[in-house]
Structures are given as structure tokens and as C-alpha cells.
């Protein structure tokens, strides 16, 4: 599928829902991001948006300009909704992650509602939280799931194509980010080295999306899921999602608990080890 127009004359390049891992990875290599359309069905988008809207009703606006003073964020996402369990372990998503990161876990899954009047977010790259000099191998990959159509007017994420390959360069007055217009139900993959930022919402309605950010599992995730998502919830999740929430071991043995695989704790009905217990 070639370039398309999605409102406000924003050009996006979208792959069809039956795209393969090679297609996505090729675009990631070239541009730093890739869009696949139709991974969530229309009914799924409607029900998911309604569920997250109920959660957002209890959440205040952001505390600083990065979070957004007119933006609300759902942290501890998997403690509050089951709406993205399937998306987090979608075969295409996992296939791309296998190629890009190898061994990984969730880092910062967050619902983001950019409200009317919100200013554009500063351009940044997601792996900047790790003190790794560029260039380096990819350690972060994020998926963005729009539950509204994203347009330039309502705050579509702005990306700087090709900036994932920058080494010493940073955005300046000459940088021209592109508003990534997305249809609801699609997904945008983008690399942790890509410069990007939320757009300004100049409409009278909020726009809602979810980011599922993944990180190489030898690095600490941004959110501590072992505390954010109660064990009684994690026990009911698919095994692959349990692993992505931190119940995993990076070879050879990073992440063990009292000498054992952390999933053993889930299997033993919450028999969390005491300081005096043995392995």
C-alpha cells in the first residue's frame, strides 16, 4: 500500500493488515517508523475506546509540559484494562520485536488522551532514558495504537523520518517533523532512536491512543510492572504477556527471584519468598 492522505493533507504510508515482518522491518530500517492498518477491528476500537474513556474519567491532567497539561495518561495499563492483552502479544508485533530487539519486555504501556488546547510535545527519542552513546543497537521499540483518527489538527504524533540514524545531530530550527496521520485501528511501530513528539491538539475534541513500549530485557523498564500490576491479575493473563510484564529471565539468568524463575511465584499462588527462605 502506497502513500495515502488522511485529513489535513498529511501523507502516511500504510501497510495492509496481512503485512509480514519483513515489510515492517524494511520500513523501520528506512524511515525509523512503519504503519500497519486494520490490526484492530471497528467494533474492537469502539469498545476499547469506551472502556478507556471510563478509566480516564478518574485521571487528572499531566503534571508538566512533557506529560502535557491538557493530556491525561493511563499508567499501570494492564492493571486497569484487559483491552490491550491481545494487541500486546499480536503475532506481527512479536515477530517484529523478535527481529529488532531479540529478548524484550514491556517498558511503558500507557493510554494517552491529548485534549483540546494541548501544545506540541518537545521532540525526543524514547531510548534517551538510557545512557547509551549513539550509534548503538536498538534497545527500544514502541507501538502506537490510535483509537481515534490521528490528524495534524488533533495532535497526531510528529516524527522526523530518518532521524533514527542520527549520531551527533539533534533537532533544530531547520527540522521539519511530519505529522503521522493514522486511522483508528491501525498501529505505528517506531524505533527508540527516532526523534518524535505528540502534536498540538487544535480541535475541540480529545484524541485517544495507546502506546505499548518494549525494551530489551537486560535493561530496566520505565514502569515497574511487578508492583504496578497485582499478582492476582497477572495469574489470569496469557503466559507470553506474563513474561512481557517482567516474569521472565534474560539469558543466562538476569531477573531470577531467590534463585528461581519468577513465574514459579505465580504458579505457587503467591508464595512470595521471605528473606529467610531458601531457593
Tab-separated table of N, CA and C in Angstrom, residues 49 56 70-73 111-116 118 121 144-158 180 182 188 197-211:
chain	number	residue	atom	x	y	z
A	49	UNK	N	-12.256	1.961	23.150
A	49	UNK	CA	-12.262	3.395	23.426
A	49	UNK	C	-13.220	3.717	24.574
A	56	UNK	N	-10.233	6.956	32.118
A	56	UNK	CA	-9.708	8.315	32.061
A	56	UNK	C	-10.524	9.290	32.901
A	70	UNK	N	-2.746	19.438	29.299
A	70	UNK	CA	-4.104	19.137	28.826
A	70	UNK	C	-4.185	17.696	28.318
A	71	UNK	N	-3.298	16.859	28.854
A	71	UNK	CA	-3.222	15.453	28.446
A	71	UNK	C	-3.392	14.560	29.671
A	72	UNK	N	-4.156	13.492	29.505
A	72	UNK	CA	-4.335	12.506	30.572
A	72	UNK	C	-3.702	11.190	30.141
A	73	UNK	N	-3.024	10.550	31.102
A	73	UNK	CA	-2.273	9.331	30.806
A	73	UNK	C	-2.697	8.194	31.733
A	111	UNK	N	-1.984	4.633	28.136
A	111	UNK	CA	-3.044	5.273	27.371
A	111	UNK	C	-2.813	6.773	27.389
A	112	UNK	N	-2.971	7.431	26.246
A	112	UNK	CA	-2.690	8.866	26.159
A	112	UNK	C	-3.852	9.567	25.459
A	113	UNK	N	-4.499	10.468	26.187
A	113	UNK	CA	-5.576	11.276	25.614
A	113	UNK	C	-5.107	12.731	25.568
A	114	UNK	N	-4.824	13.212	24.375
A	114	UNK	CA	-4.402	14.599	24.182
A	114	UNK	C	-5.650	15.460	24.024
A	115	UNK	N	-5.848	16.371	24.964
A	115	UNK	CA	-7.061	17.167	24.993
A	115	UNK	C	-6.979	18.430	24.158
A	116	UNK	N	-8.132	19.058	23.901
A	116	UNK	CA	-8.168	20.321	23.157
A	116	UNK	C	-7.288	21.371	23.821
A	118	UNK	N	-4.033	21.405	23.872
A	118	UNK	CA	-2.708	20.926	24.273
A	118	UNK	C	-1.647	21.416	23.291
A	121	UNK	N	4.324	18.507	22.045
A	121	UNK	CA	5.350	17.981	22.952
A	121	UNK	C	6.732	18.190	22.343
A	144	UNK	N	2.276	2.340	18.596
A	144	UNK	CA	1.227	3.321	18.874
A	144	UNK	C	-0.076	2.831	18.259
A	145	UNK	N	-1.134	2.752	19.090
A	145	UNK	CA	-2.434	2.239	18.656
A	145	UNK	C	-3.472	3.358	18.750
A	146	UNK	N	-3.843	4.006	17.648
A	146	UNK	CA	-4.844	5.081	17.701
A	146	UNK	C	-6.265	4.531	17.844
A	147	UNK	N	-7.022	5.115	18.755
A	147	UNK	CA	-8.431	4.761	18.931
A	147	UNK	C	-9.341	5.846	18.371
A	148	UNK	N	-8.754	6.918	17.870
A	148	UNK	CA	-9.390	7.937	17.040
A	148	UNK	C	-8.511	8.092	15.817
A	149	UNK	N	-9.056	8.634	14.731
A	149	UNK	CA	-8.190	9.010	13.626
A	149	UNK	C	-7.247	10.106	14.107
A	150	UNK	N	-5.950	9.928	13.885
A	150	UNK	CA	-4.960	10.945	14.245
A	150	UNK	C	-4.722	11.837	13.035
A	151	UNK	N	-4.894	13.121	13.223
A	151	UNK	CA	-4.645	14.088	12.164
A	151	UNK	C	-3.705	15.169	12.686
A	152	UNK	N	-3.189	15.971	11.785
A	152	UNK	CA	-2.319	17.058	12.213
A	152	UNK	C	-3.059	18.001	13.149
A	153	UNK	N	-4.361	18.224	12.894
A	153	UNK	CA	-5.131	19.172	13.694
A	153	UNK	C	-5.372	18.687	15.117
A	154	UNK	N	-5.563	17.366	15.302
A	154	UNK	CA	-5.908	16.898	16.649
A	154	UNK	C	-4.726	16.331	17.430
A	155	UNK	N	-3.504	16.546	16.950
A	155	UNK	CA	-2.344	16.166	17.734
A	155	UNK	C	-1.669	14.878	17.338
A	156	UNK	N	-1.739	14.520	16.046
A	156	UNK	CA	-1.029	13.325	15.591
A	156	UNK	C	0.440	13.395	15.989
A	157	UNK	N	0.995	12.245	16.333
A	157	UNK	CA	2.413	12.179	16.675
A	157	UNK	C	3.256	12.704	15.523
A	158	UNK	N	4.198	13.581	15.842
A	158	UNK	CA	5.118	14.119	14.841
A	158	UNK	C	6.392	13.288	14.842
A	180	UNK	N	2.172	12.191	11.707
A	180	UNK	CA	1.856	10.830	11.269
A	180	UNK	C	0.352	10.597	11.379
A	182	UNK	N	-2.913	8.763	11.270
A	182	UNK	CA	-3.196	7.337	11.443
A	182	UNK	C	-4.692	7.111	11.515
A	188	UNK	N	1.263	1.990	14.622
A	188	UNK	CA	2.523	2.536	14.131
A	188	UNK	C	3.656	2.006	15.004
A	197	UNK	N	7.406	13.341	18.752
A	197	UNK	CA	6.719	14.006	19.857
A	197	UNK	C	5.246	14.161	19.547
A	198	UNK	N	4.428	14.187	20.586
A	198	UNK	CA	2.997	14.407	20.391
A	198	UNK	C	2.739	15.767	19.750
A	199	UNK	N	1.674	15.853	18.968
A	199	UNK	CA	1.345	17.113	18.300
A	199	UNK	C	0.406	17.973	19.125
A	200	UNK	N	0.199	19.180	18.668
A	200	UNK	CA	-0.734	20.107	19.316
A	200	UNK	C	-2.159	19.779	18.879
A	201	UNK	N	-3.081	19.744	19.831
A	201	UNK	CA	-4.491	19.491	19.514
A	201	UNK	C	-5.201	20.830	19.351
A	202	UNK	N	-5.522	21.176	18.103
A	202	UNK	CA	-6.161	22.451	17.788
A	202	UNK	C	-7.655	22.288	17.534
A	203	UNK	N	-8.210	21.134	17.914
A	203	UNK	CA	-9.634	20.877	17.716
A	203	UNK	C	-10.370	21.040	19.041
A	204	UNK	N	-11.671	20.775	19.021
A	204	UNK	CA	-12.465	20.872	20.249
A	204	UNK	C	-12.761	19.501	20.847
A	205	UNK	N	-12.034	18.464	20.397
A	205	UNK	CA	-12.251	17.117	20.907
A	205	UNK	C	-10.909	16.470	21.237
A	206	UNK	N	-10.867	15.614	22.269
A	206	UNK	CA	-9.622	14.909	22.571
A	206	UNK	C	-9.370	13.800	21.561
A	207	UNK	N	-8.109	13.401	21.473
A	207	UNK	CA	-7.797	12.231	20.657
A	207	UNK	C	-7.106	11.231	21.563
A	208	UNK	N	-7.478	9.947	21.410
A	208	UNK	CA	-7.042	8.898	22.324
A	208	UNK	C	-6.252	7.820	21.594
A	209	UNK	N	-5.159	7.433	22.199
A	209	UNK	CA	-4.374	6.329	21.673
A	209	UNK	C	-3.655	5.628	22.804
A	210	UNK	N	-3.035	4.511	22.501
A	210	UNK	CA	-2.281	3.731	23.493
A	210	UNK	C	-0.909	3.438	22.921
A	211	UNK	N	0.124	3.657	23.746
A	211	UNK	CA	1.454	3.228	23.347
A	211	UNK	C	1.839	2.002	24.165
